[in-house]
Coordinates of C-alpha atoms and ligand atoms in Angstrom, one line a residue:
X1 CA -20.4 -7.2 -15.6
X2 CA -18.5 -6.9 -18.9
X3 CA -15.3 -4.9 -19.0
X4 CA -16.2 -1.3 -19.9
X5 CA -13.4 0.2 -22.1
X6 CA -14.7 3.7 -21.1
X7 CA -13.6 3.3 -17.5
X8 CA -11.3 6.1 -16.3
X9 CA -8.2 3.8 -16.1
X10 CA -8.7 2.5 -19.6
X11 CA -8.8 6.2 -20.7
X12 CA -5.6 6.9 -18.8
X13 CA -4.0 3.9 -20.6
X14 CA -5.1 5.2 -23.9
X15 CA -3.7 8.7 -23.1
X16 CA -7.2 10.2 -23.2
X17 CA -7.0 11.3 -19.5
X18 CA -4.0 12.8 -17.8
X19 CA -2.1 11.1 -14.9
X20 CA 1.0 11.7 -12.9
X21 CA 3.0 8.8 -14.2
X22 CA 5.4 7.0 -12.0
X23 CA 6.4 4.0 -14.2
X24 CA 5.4 2.4 -17.5
X25 CA 6.5 -0.6 -19.6
X26 CA 4.8 -3.1 -21.9
X27 CA 2.9 -4.7 -19.1
X28 CA 1.8 -2.0 -16.6
X29 CA 1.3 1.6 -16.0
X30 CA 1.7 3.3 -12.6
X31 CA 0.5 6.7 -11.4
X32 CA -0.4 8.8 -8.5
X33 CA -3.9 8.4 -7.0
X34 CA -5.6 11.8 -7.3
X35 CA -7.7 11.1 -4.1
X36 CA -4.9 9.8 -2.0
X37 CA -5.5 8.0 1.3
X38 CA -2.0 8.9 2.3
X39 CA 0.9 10.9 0.9
X40 CA 2.5 8.9 -2.0
X41 CA -0.6 6.7 -2.6
X42 CA 0.3 5.1 -6.0
X43 CA -1.7 2.8 -8.3
X44 CA -0.5 0.1 -10.6
X45 CA -2.6 -1.2 -13.5
X46 CA -2.1 -3.8 -16.1
X47 CA -2.2 -3.2 -19.9
X48 CA -4.9 -5.9 -20.3
X49 CA -8.7 -5.6 -20.1
X50 CA -9.6 -7.1 -16.7
X51 CA -12.1 -5.8 -14.2
X52 CA -10.9 -7.6 -11.2
X53 CA -8.8 -10.4 -9.6
X54 CA -11.2 -13.0 -10.9
X55 CA -11.2 -12.2 -14.5
X56 CA -7.5 -11.5 -15.0
X57 CA -5.4 -14.4 -16.3
X58 CA -3.0 -16.0 -13.9
X59 CA -0.2 -14.9 -16.2
X60 CA -1.2 -11.3 -16.1
X61 CA -1.9 -11.4 -12.3
X62 CA 1.7 -12.6 -11.8
X63 CA 3.0 -9.7 -14.0
X64 CA 0.9 -7.2 -12.1
X65 CA 1.9 -8.2 -8.6
X66 CA 5.5 -8.5 -9.7
X67 CA 5.5 -4.9 -11.1
X68 CA 3.6 -3.7 -8.1
X69 CA 6.5 -5.0 -6.0
X70 CA 9.0 -3.0 -8.1
X71 CA 7.0 0.2 -7.7
X72 CA 6.3 -0.4 -4.0
X73 CA 10.1 -0.7 -3.4
X74 CA 10.6 2.7 -5.1
X75 CA 7.8 4.2 -3.1
X76 CA 9.5 2.9 0.1
X77 CA 12.9 4.2 -1.0
X78 CA 11.5 7.6 -1.9
X79 CA 9.3 8.4 1.0
X80 CA 10.7 6.1 3.8
X81 CA 7.3 5.4 5.4
X82 CA 7.0 3.2 8.5
X83 CA 5.0 0.7 6.6
X84 CA 3.2 0.2 3.2
X85 CA -0.2 -1.2 2.7
X86 CA -0.9 -3.0 -0.6
X87 CA -4.6 -3.3 -1.4
X88 CA -6.9 -4.5 -4.1
X89 CA -10.7 -4.4 -4.2
X90 CA -13.1 -6.6 -6.1
X91 CA -16.7 -5.4 -6.7
X92 CA -18.6 -2.4 -5.4
X93 CA -19.5 -4.2 -2.3
X94 CA -15.8 -4.6 -1.5
X95 CA -15.1 -0.9 -2.2
X96 CA -14.0 -1.0 -5.9
X97 CA -15.0 2.1 -7.7
X98 CA -12.9 1.8 -11.0
X99 CA -13.5 -1.4 -12.8
X100 CA -10.0 -2.0 -14.3
X101 CA -8.0 -4.1 -11.9
X102 CA -5.4 -2.2 -9.9
X103 CA -3.2 -2.4 -6.9
X104 CA -3.0 0.4 -4.3
X105 CA 0.4 1.1 -2.7
X106 CA -0.4 3.2 0.3
X107 CA 2.5 4.4 2.5
X108 CA 1.7 4.4 6.2
X109 CA 3.3 6.4 9.1
X110 CA 3.1 5.5 12.8
X111 CA 0.3 7.5 14.4
X112 CA -1.2 8.7 11.1
X113 CA -4.7 7.6 10.6
X114 CA -6.0 6.2 7.3
X115 CA -9.0 8.0 5.8
X116 CA -11.6 5.5 4.6
X117 CA -11.3 4.2 1.0
X118 CA -13.4 6.6 -1.1
X119 CA -13.5 9.3 1.6
X120 CA -10.6 11.6 0.6
X121 CA -10.1 14.9 -1.1
X122 CA -8.6 15.7 -4.5
X123 CA -4.8 16.2 -4.1
X124 CA -2.9 19.2 -5.4
X125 CA -1.4 18.5 -8.9
X126 CA 1.9 20.1 -8.1
X127 CA 2.3 18.0 -5.0
X128 CA 1.4 14.9 -7.0
X129 CA 3.8 15.7 -9.7
X130 CA 6.6 16.2 -7.1
X131 CA 5.8 12.9 -5.5
X132 CA 5.8 11.1 -8.8
X133 CA 9.2 12.6 -9.7
X134 CA 10.6 11.4 -6.3
X135 CA 9.3 7.9 -6.8
X136 CA 10.4 7.8 -10.5
X137 CA 13.9 8.8 -9.5
X138 CA 14.2 5.7 -7.3
X139 CA 13.1 3.6 -10.3
X140 CA 16.0 5.0 -12.3
X141 CA 13.6 7.3 -14.3
X142 CA 13.8 11.0 -14.8
Ligands
LIG1 P1 -10.9 1.4 -6.2 O1 -11.9 2.2 -5.4 O2 -11.5 1.0 -7.4 O3 -10.2 0.4 -5.4 O4 -9.8 2.4 -6.5 C1 -9.9 3.5 -7.4 C2 -8.9 4.5 -7.1 O5 -8.8 5.4 -8.1 C3 -9.4 5.3 -5.9 O6 -8.4 5.3 -4.8 C4 -9.5 6.8 -6.4 O7 -9.1 7.8 -5.5 C5 -8.7 6.7 -7.7 N1 -9.2 7.6 -8.8 C6 -10.4 7.7 -9.1 N2 -10.5 8.5 -10.2 C7 -9.2 8.8 -10.6 C8 -8.5 9.5 -11.6 O8 -9.2 10.2 -12.5 N3 -7.2 9.6 -11.6 C9 -6.5 9.0 -10.7 N4 -5.2 9.1 -10.7 N5 -7.0 8.3 -9.7 C10 -8.3 8.2 -9.6

């Protein structure tokens, strides 16, 4: 499938759709997932057109995972979960629903279940904004 520049994350990158931004630089954009699988569920996307793990260049893949680690450390510092799941889905059969490659950073707490990927409800915007601010603060942002 060819990369569709009208996918929702491409629109977020172009500023055509709103997002609760956590971090941005020349290489990546990071923001809160609006249908979170857990409190603090954060996404990291590269500023290059790639659908998945197989069509992103090795160079960009390295940049993306490196920046995902930076954001994940901030999520961990801000929310102090018991663990953090890093996930990435390739193809609809694997659960991918937005076809611009992204890493999921999903905080986990002992005893708390994980709703199935794609089986969640829209989070409250105020709560997402507050979480984004907490994470941003750990990145040295405002
Ligand atoms: P995938 O299913 O492709 O691995 O992940 C896509 C993720 O994007 C899902 O976790 C879903 O909740 C999230 N998502 C879908 N639409 C939007 C949106 O408009 N804004 C944000 N922030 N997240 C979205």
